Amino acid sequence: MMRWLMPVIAGVLLGGIVHVASLLGVPLLAQADAYARLKPLGPANAFHPIVGTGKDAPLPGQDPAFETLACVFDVSDGPVRIHVPVGPDYMALSFYTRPAIAFFSLNDRSALAGMIDVELRGPDASSAPVDQRPDIIVINAPDTTGFVLLRGFVAAPSYRESVEGMLKNSRCERAPAP
Amino acid sequence: MRLILELLIVAVLAAGIGLGLTGWAVNHPPMFGAVRSGPWETDPKIGTADVDLYALAVMARRGEAPLAVGDGLSFTAMRDSDGRKLRQNCTYVVSGATPAARVWTLFVSGAKPAAAPDLRRAFTNTELTHDANGHFRVAVSSEVQSGDWLPIGTGDGRFSLVLAVYDTTLDALTGGRDVPELPEIQRTDCR
């Protein structure tokens, strides 16, 4: 009996390592994670609306009381600028790395003069902002790729069209060259 | 011969235990560090850079993105206040004091939405009616209900309720207590 104990203990210990390694691998190997689902919506560095909230929607599990725009970003060739005019209702801008780790978020209360203006830069972009103005919020992304979600609260169904219209005026685009 | 057998035991055990645990964990999220209040639970770290490996793996598999912590927190209930699984063939009443948040919503997940596309999909804090004590009362059912009614699809499958609170923090919600006071979910009847 004892002679089988060693391989069993070794197997269990190794199982723990396999578990952690495979757990780390799930986000790397997942075929349909948030980033992979948002990428086909359109070109990178531009906002695209997310339609639907069900399991097969571009981004499942979203609150149906919100209108959402997504911008898949790539800051490897330079910063990305995000302009969001805010309305009277709640609105939030959240930044995610490729494996959907939220690294920054702000909401309409951070707006200056009715506008949220963000310059998103890569992890090593340490130079001065392209367009140096005090009302621009500069964010350094931990990675060169990821995505941004702009979510506008629809207080009641009758407000949906006005929130949609409000969101249409926001822009996610490559920052102009200095 | 014996060495081969021993190595085989090690390999089979390692693969079985390791991959089995991973497979189980992504389908039954262990929710480490979850904050629970009655039937509601949330992972306060899911919308931060400190999110744990399990939550990250589950989100990758479902294709979801969490609410960033600066945006809000979402509480999920899979059972009623008496611990029974939420089922689409039952009627539930969600009631209580309104959470201390500027904006909050109540919606159904994990079930097909009500068939009619023009039916309500979520309740927001501005739409609910309140009684003299400032409490609200929403009936969740696949059949028409009087008062505030959140429709769900017909069937007898399980579903979850989500209470999402925005522009607030867990500390603001709990107000010095250990856990926030969230609405009750009472089952009234089943078909």
Tab-separated table of C-alpha atoms in Angstrom:
chain	number	residue	atom	x	y	z
A	1	MET	CA	0.000	0.000	0.000
A	2	MET	CA	2.714	2.439	1.080
A	3	ARG	CA	4.549	2.137	-2.189
A	4	TRP	CA	1.611	3.749	-4.031
A	5	LEU	CA	1.454	6.637	-1.613
A	6	MET	CA	4.307	8.596	-3.181
A	7	PRO	CA	2.885	8.667	-6.737
A	8	VAL	CA	-0.544	9.604	-5.361
A	9	ILE	CA	0.863	12.512	-3.330
A	10	ALA	CA	2.975	13.624	-6.294
A	11	GLY	CA	-0.070	13.437	-8.558
A	12	VAL	CA	-2.188	15.554	-6.212
A	13	LEU	CA	0.556	18.187	-5.834
A	14	LEU	CA	1.160	18.289	-9.557
A	15	GLY	CA	-2.621	18.551	-10.000
A	16	GLY	CA	-2.535	21.807	-8.045
A	17	ILE	CA	0.088	23.185	-10.410
A	18	VAL	CA	-1.866	22.014	-13.455
A	19	HIS	CA	-4.952	23.700	-12.003
A	20	VAL	CA	-3.253	27.094	-11.558
A	21	ALA	CA	-1.546	26.862	-14.947
A	22	SER	CA	-4.755	25.959	-16.771
A	23	LEU	CA	-6.656	28.684	-14.897
A	24	LEU	CA	-4.082	31.216	-16.091
A	25	GLY	CA	-4.508	29.799	-19.579
A	26	VAL	CA	-8.292	30.214	-19.752
A	27	PRO	CA	-8.237	33.991	-20.456
A	28	LEU	CA	-5.394	33.502	-22.958
A	29	LEU	CA	-7.131	30.691	-24.834
A	30	ALA	CA	-10.743	31.869	-24.609
A	31	GLN	CA	-12.056	32.220	-28.167
A	32	ALA	CA	-14.997	34.483	-27.356
A	33	ASP	CA	-13.896	36.773	-24.555
A	34	ALA	CA	-15.094	40.376	-24.416
A	35	TYR	CA	-12.228	41.681	-26.575
A	36	ALA	CA	-12.758	39.020	-29.271
A	37	ARG	CA	-16.490	39.784	-29.324
A	38	LEU	CA	-16.035	43.567	-29.568
A	39	LYS	CA	-13.307	43.538	-32.224
A	40	PRO	CA	-15.577	42.500	-35.150
A	41	LEU	CA	-17.978	45.418	-34.460
A	42	GLY	CA	-15.824	47.672	-36.626
A	43	PRO	CA	-12.433	49.343	-37.012
A	44	ALA	CA	-10.309	49.889	-33.901
A	45	ASN	CA	-10.043	53.338	-32.291
A	46	ALA	CA	-13.684	54.205	-33.031
A	47	PHE	CA	-16.923	53.873	-31.078
A	48	HIS	CA	-19.455	51.254	-32.141
A	49	PRO	CA	-22.851	50.683	-30.525
A	50	ILE	CA	-23.512	47.417	-28.697
A	51	VAL	CA	-26.981	46.151	-29.514
A	52	GLY	CA	-28.733	43.672	-27.213
A	53	THR	CA	-27.975	42.393	-23.743
A	54	GLY	CA	-28.643	38.637	-23.994
A	55	LYS	CA	-26.248	35.727	-24.036
A	56	ASP	CA	-25.538	36.102	-27.758
A	57	ALA	CA	-25.173	39.888	-27.653
A	58	PRO	CA	-21.733	41.329	-28.487
A	59	LEU	CA	-21.210	41.827	-24.761
A	60	PRO	CA	-23.405	39.586	-22.590
A	61	GLY	CA	-24.616	40.492	-19.128
A	62	GLN	CA	-24.949	44.225	-19.718
A	63	ASP	CA	-27.573	46.246	-17.862
A	64	PRO	CA	-30.573	46.710	-20.226
A	65	ALA	CA	-31.179	50.164	-18.723
A	66	PHE	CA	-28.049	51.449	-20.482
A	67	GLU	CA	-27.036	52.305	-24.014
A	68	THR	CA	-23.455	51.199	-24.575
A	69	LEU	CA	-20.736	52.104	-27.075
A	70	ALA	CA	-17.482	50.186	-27.314
A	71	CYS	CA	-14.135	51.335	-28.670
A	72	VAL	CA	-11.425	48.723	-29.123
A	73	PHE	CA	-8.203	50.675	-28.783
A	74	ASP	CA	-4.669	50.170	-30.010
A	75	VAL	CA	-2.215	52.778	-28.745
A	76	SER	CA	0.899	51.137	-30.177
A	77	ASP	CA	1.096	53.815	-32.933
A	78	GLY	CA	0.221	56.769	-30.735
A	79	PRO	CA	-2.370	58.007	-28.264
A	80	VAL	CA	-6.124	57.798	-28.676
A	81	ARG	CA	-8.422	60.699	-27.835
A	82	ILE	CA	-11.875	60.200	-26.384
A	83	HIS	CA	-14.368	63.080	-26.290
A	84	VAL	CA	-17.672	62.537	-24.534
A	85	PRO	CA	-20.238	65.315	-24.197
A	86	VAL	CA	-22.297	64.530	-21.100
A	87	GLY	CA	-25.993	65.053	-20.585
A	88	PRO	CA	-28.135	65.451	-17.485
A	89	ASP	CA	-28.159	61.720	-16.769
A	90	TYR	CA	-25.581	59.322	-15.479
A	91	MET	CA	-22.860	58.280	-17.922
A	92	ALA	CA	-19.678	56.299	-17.333
A	93	LEU	CA	-16.499	55.716	-19.305
A	94	SER	CA	-14.583	52.563	-18.326
A	95	PHE	CA	-11.209	51.359	-19.593
A	96	TYR	CA	-10.282	47.685	-19.826
A	97	THR	CA	-7.183	45.749	-20.755
A	98	ARG	CA	-7.519	42.928	-23.273
A	99	PRO	CA	-8.450	40.284	-20.634
A	100	ALA	CA	-11.243	42.606	-19.366
A	101	ILE	CA	-9.423	43.941	-16.315
A	102	ALA	CA	-10.850	47.388	-15.551
A	103	PHE	CA	-7.938	49.775	-15.115
A	104	PHE	CA	-9.672	53.141	-15.050
A	105	SER	CA	-13.153	54.585	-15.004
A	106	LEU	CA	-14.776	57.943	-14.646
A	107	ASN	CA	-18.304	59.246	-14.897
A	108	ASP	CA	-20.185	62.380	-15.874
A	109	ARG	CA	-19.248	64.052	-12.596
A	110	SER	CA	-15.649	64.250	-13.862
A	111	ALA	CA	-16.784	66.331	-16.827
A	112	LEU	CA	-15.512	69.853	-17.255
A	113	ALA	CA	-17.791	72.249	-19.137
A	114	GLY	CA	-20.073	69.374	-20.100
A	115	MET	CA	-17.295	67.369	-21.713
A	116	ILE	CA	-15.132	64.423	-20.723
A	117	ASP	CA	-11.878	64.631	-22.671
A	118	VAL	CA	-9.389	61.810	-22.287
A	119	GLU	CA	-6.054	61.087	-23.887
A	120	LEU	CA	-5.258	57.410	-23.641
A	121	ARG	CA	-1.580	56.626	-24.032
A	122	GLY	CA	0.485	53.466	-24.153
A	123	PRO	CA	2.379	52.061	-21.178
A	124	ASP	CA	5.673	53.720	-22.169
A	125	ALA	CA	4.360	57.008	-23.575
A	126	SER	CA	5.872	59.396	-21.071
A	127	SER	CA	6.188	62.468	-23.269
A	128	ALA	CA	3.970	65.504	-22.742
A	129	PRO	CA	0.369	65.230	-23.930
A	130	VAL	CA	0.026	65.816	-27.647
A	131	ASP	CA	-2.399	68.635	-27.018
A	132	GLN	CA	-1.449	70.217	-23.727
A	133	ARG	CA	-4.599	71.512	-22.084
A	134	PRO	CA	-5.550	71.327	-18.426
A	135	ASP	CA	-8.984	69.901	-19.209
A	136	ILE	CA	-7.593	66.740	-20.800
A	137	ILE	CA	-7.370	63.714	-18.550
A	138	VAL	CA	-4.286	61.705	-19.480
A	139	ILE	CA	-4.453	57.975	-18.830
A	140	ASN	CA	-1.642	55.509	-19.352
A	141	ALA	CA	-2.944	52.125	-20.409
A	142	PRO	CA	-1.066	49.177	-18.854
A	143	ASP	CA	-1.065	47.511	-22.290
A	144	THR	CA	-1.190	48.743	-25.885
A	145	THR	CA	-4.517	47.045	-26.651
A	146	GLY	CA	-7.803	46.862	-24.814
A	147	PHE	CA	-11.249	48.401	-24.990
A	148	VAL	CA	-13.294	51.279	-23.651
A	149	LEU	CA	-16.982	51.140	-22.792
A	150	LEU	CA	-19.111	54.264	-22.764
A	151	ARG	CA	-22.369	53.578	-20.964
A	152	GLY	CA	-25.261	56.020	-20.874
A	153	PHE	CA	-28.057	55.534	-18.352
A	154	VAL	CA	-31.574	55.379	-19.800
A	155	ALA	CA	-33.717	56.495	-16.853
A	156	ALA	CA	-36.930	55.373	-18.593
A	157	PRO	CA	-37.600	53.862	-22.036
A	158	SER	CA	-38.830	57.207	-23.370
A	159	TYR	CA	-35.336	58.648	-22.861
A	160	ARG	CA	-33.632	56.001	-24.974
A	161	GLU	CA	-33.582	58.013	-28.184
A	162	SER	CA	-32.196	61.118	-26.528
A	163	VAL	CA	-29.449	59.080	-24.811
A	164	GLU	CA	-28.620	57.406	-28.135
A	165	GLY	CA	-28.404	60.847	-29.742
A	166	MET	CA	-26.198	62.104	-26.934
A	167	LEU	CA	-23.817	59.131	-27.285
A	168	LYS	CA	-23.584	59.645	-31.056
A	169	ASN	CA	-21.748	62.915	-30.408
A	170	SER	CA	-18.919	61.186	-28.576
A	171	ARG	CA	-15.733	60.278	-30.392
A	172	CYS	CA	-12.937	57.762	-29.959
A	173	GLU	CA	-10.164	58.430	-32.461
A	174	ARG	CA	-6.433	58.473	-33.004
A	175	ALA	CA	-4.967	61.655	-31.493
A	176	PRO	CA	-3.740	64.145	-34.109
A	177	ALA	CA	0.008	64.098	-34.671
A	178	PRO	CA	1.914	66.731	-32.683
B	1	MET	CA	7.319	-1.650	-15.169
B	2	ARG	CA	6.565	-0.287	-11.748
B	3	LEU	CA	8.119	3.073	-12.580
B	4	ILE	CA	5.901	3.390	-15.647
B	5	LEU	CA	2.849	2.571	-13.560
B	6	GLU	CA	3.831	5.145	-10.947
B	7	LEU	CA	4.386	7.835	-13.561
B	8	LEU	CA	1.030	6.953	-15.099
B	9	ILE	CA	-0.675	7.416	-11.719
B	10	VAL	CA	1.019	10.777	-11.261
B	11	ALA	CA	0.071	11.951	-14.750
B	12	VAL	CA	-3.552	10.806	-14.601
B	13	LEU	CA	-4.077	12.265	-11.120
B	14	ALA	CA	-2.411	15.570	-12.006
B	15	ALA	CA	-4.391	15.992	-15.219
B	16	GLY	CA	-7.661	14.843	-13.684
B	17	ILE	CA	-7.432	16.968	-10.546
B	18	GLY	CA	-5.919	20.024	-12.223
B	19	LEU	CA	-8.145	20.235	-15.279
B	20	GLY	CA	-11.178	18.999	-13.357
B	21	LEU	CA	-10.849	21.783	-10.789
B	22	THR	CA	-10.375	24.369	-13.528
B	23	GLY	CA	-13.379	23.118	-15.474
B	24	TRP	CA	-15.508	23.128	-12.355
B	25	ALA	CA	-14.332	26.568	-11.278
B	26	VAL	CA	-15.168	28.318	-14.547
B	27	ASN	CA	-18.681	26.890	-14.487
B	28	HIS	CA	-19.276	27.357	-10.747
B	29	PRO	CA	-17.394	30.546	-9.860
B	30	PRO	CA	-16.066	30.176	-6.318
B	31	MET	CA	-16.507	33.930	-5.643
B	32	PHE	CA	-13.577	34.448	-3.278
B	33	GLY	CA	-13.944	37.578	-1.180
B	34	ALA	CA	-17.618	37.931	-2.081
B	35	VAL	CA	-19.778	40.315	-0.075
B	36	ARG	CA	-23.173	38.793	0.725
B	37	SER	CA	-26.310	40.461	1.964
B	38	GLY	CA	-29.355	38.210	2.191
B	39	PRO	CA	-29.711	36.544	-1.212
B	40	TRP	CA	-27.482	39.112	-2.935
B	41	GLU	CA	-23.784	38.713	-3.560
B	42	THR	CA	-21.072	40.676	-5.295
B	43	ASP	CA	-17.339	40.433	-5.822
B	44	PRO	CA	-16.091	43.906	-4.815
B	45	LYS	CA	-12.743	43.335	-6.573
B	46	ILE	CA	-14.129	42.284	-9.950
B	47	GLY	CA	-14.033	45.809	-11.375
B	48	THR	CA	-10.507	46.578	-10.150
B	49	ALA	CA	-6.999	45.653	-11.213
B	50	ASP	CA	-6.938	43.252	-8.193
B	51	VAL	CA	-9.534	40.941	-9.765
B	52	ASP	CA	-8.758	37.286	-8.926
B	53	LEU	CA	-7.787	34.590	-11.421
B	54	TYR	CA	-11.070	32.717	-11.021
B	55	ALA	CA	-13.246	35.754	-11.775
B	56	LEU	CA	-11.041	36.568	-14.763
B	57	ALA	CA	-11.339	33.029	-16.166
B	58	VAL	CA	-15.127	33.033	-15.722
B	59	MET	CA	-15.474	36.390	-17.496
B	60	ALA	CA	-13.239	35.264	-20.351
B	61	ARG	CA	-15.393	32.191	-20.869
B	62	ARG	CA	-18.663	34.111	-20.763
B	63	GLY	CA	-17.311	36.989	-22.853
B	64	GLU	CA	-18.308	39.515	-20.209
B	65	ALA	CA	-16.716	42.702	-18.961
B	66	PRO	CA	-17.321	43.664	-15.322
B	67	LEU	CA	-18.573	47.024	-14.120
B	68	ALA	CA	-15.496	49.068	-13.309
B	69	VAL	CA	-15.401	49.956	-9.629
B	70	GLY	CA	-15.630	53.675	-10.423
B	71	ASP	CA	-18.794	52.978	-12.391
B	72	GLY	CA	-20.746	50.741	-10.059
B	73	LEU	CA	-21.273	47.397	-8.377
B	74	SER	CA	-23.664	44.685	-9.408
B	75	PHE	CA	-25.251	42.330	-6.903
B	76	THR	CA	-26.626	39.019	-8.156
B	77	ALA	CA	-29.294	36.869	-6.488
B	78	MET	CA	-29.839	33.285	-7.624
B	79	ARG	CA	-32.165	32.450	-4.740
B	80	ASP	CA	-34.976	34.140	-2.836
B	81	SER	CA	-34.647	35.374	0.754
B	82	ASP	CA	-35.668	31.898	1.998
B	83	GLY	CA	-32.861	30.237	0.041
B	84	ARG	CA	-34.995	28.688	-2.712
B	85	LYS	CA	-33.721	28.826	-6.286
B	86	LEU	CA	-35.350	31.510	-8.437
B	87	ARG	CA	-37.570	29.865	-11.062
B	88	GLN	CA	-39.419	31.381	-13.987
B	89	ASN	CA	-42.686	29.643	-13.108
B	90	CYS	CA	-42.889	31.463	-9.760
B	91	THR	CA	-43.821	35.019	-8.853
B	92	TYR	CA	-41.494	37.010	-6.608
B	93	VAL	CA	-41.819	40.313	-4.834
B	94	VAL	CA	-38.654	42.366	-4.476
B	95	SER	CA	-39.149	45.026	-1.822
B	96	GLY	CA	-37.293	47.172	0.619
B	97	ALA	CA	-35.532	50.457	1.091
B	98	THR	CA	-33.829	51.973	-1.916
B	99	PRO	CA	-30.033	51.577	-1.995
B	100	ALA	CA	-27.934	54.646	-1.210
B	101	ALA	CA	-26.908	55.358	-4.787
B	102	ARG	CA	-27.527	58.075	-7.315
B	103	VAL	CA	-28.614	55.546	-9.919
B	104	TRP	CA	-29.621	51.915	-9.555
B	105	THR	CA	-31.399	49.312	-11.650
B	106	LEU	CA	-33.039	45.922	-11.185
B	107	PHE	CA	-33.033	43.433	-14.048
B	108	VAL	CA	-33.259	39.738	-14.873
B	109	SER	CA	-30.376	37.682	-16.233
B	110	GLY	CA	-29.934	34.060	-17.185
B	111	ALA	CA	-33.456	33.664	-18.591
B	112	LYS	CA	-34.931	34.397	-21.969
B	113	PRO	CA	-36.562	37.827	-21.815
B	114	ALA	CA	-40.330	38.132	-22.048
B	115	ALA	CA	-41.481	37.279	-25.557
B	116	ALA	CA	-43.045	40.667	-26.340
B	117	PRO	CA	-40.153	42.958	-27.308
B	118	ASP	CA	-41.887	46.099	-26.025
B	119	LEU	CA	-42.148	44.754	-22.480
B	120	ARG	CA	-40.025	46.260	-19.760
B	121	ARG	CA	-36.509	44.820	-19.428
B	122	ALA	CA	-35.338	46.617	-16.294
B	123	PHE	CA	-36.519	48.908	-13.537
B	124	THR	CA	-34.523	51.998	-12.730
B	125	ASN	CA	-34.641	54.103	-9.587
B	126	THR	CA	-36.537	56.842	-11.424
B	127	GLU	CA	-39.305	54.538	-12.637
B	128	LEU	CA	-40.260	52.834	-9.382
B	129	THR	CA	-43.141	53.964	-7.246
B	130	HIS	CA	-42.556	54.362	-3.516
B	131	ASP	CA	-44.851	53.997	-0.525
B	132	ALA	CA	-45.096	56.474	2.358
B	133	ASN	CA	-41.941	54.998	3.958
B	134	GLY	CA	-39.909	55.415	0.795
B	135	HIS	CA	-39.937	51.667	0.155
B	136	PHE	CA	-40.499	50.135	-3.244
B	137	ARG	CA	-42.192	46.893	-4.305
B	138	VAL	CA	-41.606	45.169	-7.665
B	139	ALA	CA	-43.315	41.947	-8.722
B	140	VAL	CA	-41.142	39.664	-10.892
B	141	SER	CA	-43.308	37.257	-12.880
B	142	SER	CA	-44.037	35.900	-16.327
B	143	GLU	CA	-47.682	36.888	-15.790
B	144	VAL	CA	-49.106	40.396	-15.652
B	145	GLN	CA	-48.948	41.853	-12.133
B	146	SER	CA	-50.513	44.939	-10.620
B	147	GLY	CA	-48.224	47.747	-9.525
B	148	ASP	CA	-44.576	47.711	-10.611
B	149	TRP	CA	-44.045	44.594	-12.698
B	150	LEU	CA	-40.755	43.228	-14.074
B	151	PRO	CA	-41.682	40.622	-16.710
B	152	ILE	CA	-39.677	37.430	-17.263
B	153	GLY	CA	-40.025	34.834	-19.998
B	154	THR	CA	-42.296	31.818	-19.529
B	155	GLY	CA	-40.870	28.420	-18.651
B	156	ASP	CA	-39.638	26.726	-15.509
B	157	GLY	CA	-35.896	27.362	-15.799
B	158	ARG	CA	-33.732	29.143	-13.276
B	159	PHE	CA	-32.898	32.817	-13.494
B	160	SER	CA	-30.990	35.450	-11.560
B	161	LEU	CA	-31.892	38.923	-10.455
B	162	VAL	CA	-29.294	41.657	-10.729
B	163	LEU	CA	-29.329	44.818	-8.628
B	164	ALA	CA	-26.811	47.246	-10.089
B	165	VAL	CA	-25.860	50.363	-8.152
B	166	TYR	CA	-23.936	53.144	-9.855
B	167	ASP	CA	-21.711	56.021	-8.818
B	168	THR	CA	-21.353	54.740	-5.289
B	169	THR	CA	-18.942	52.646	-3.255
B	170	LEU	CA	-19.437	49.616	-1.084
B	171	ASP	CA	-18.569	51.755	1.946
B	172	ALA	CA	-21.264	54.262	1.061
B	173	LEU	CA	-23.750	51.427	0.607
B	174	THR	CA	-22.979	49.719	3.896
B	175	GLY	CA	-22.980	52.972	5.867
B	176	GLY	CA	-20.641	51.567	8.532
B	177	ARG	CA	-22.299	48.148	8.774
B	178	ASP	CA	-20.622	44.964	7.625
B	179	VAL	CA	-22.867	44.485	4.621
B	180	PRO	CA	-25.250	46.739	2.751
B	181	GLU	CA	-28.963	46.462	3.440
B	182	LEU	CA	-30.499	45.298	0.201
B	183	PRO	CA	-34.083	44.475	-0.785
B	184	GLU	CA	-35.772	41.195	0.142
B	185	ILE	CA	-36.930	38.674	-2.458
B	186	GLN	CA	-40.110	36.882	-1.367
B	187	ARG	CA	-41.745	34.095	-3.364
B	188	THR	CA	-45.503	34.544	-3.505
B	189	ASP	CA	-46.736	31.632	-5.612
B	190	CYS	CA	-45.738	29.102	-8.258
B	191	ARG	CA	-47.586	27.527	-11.145
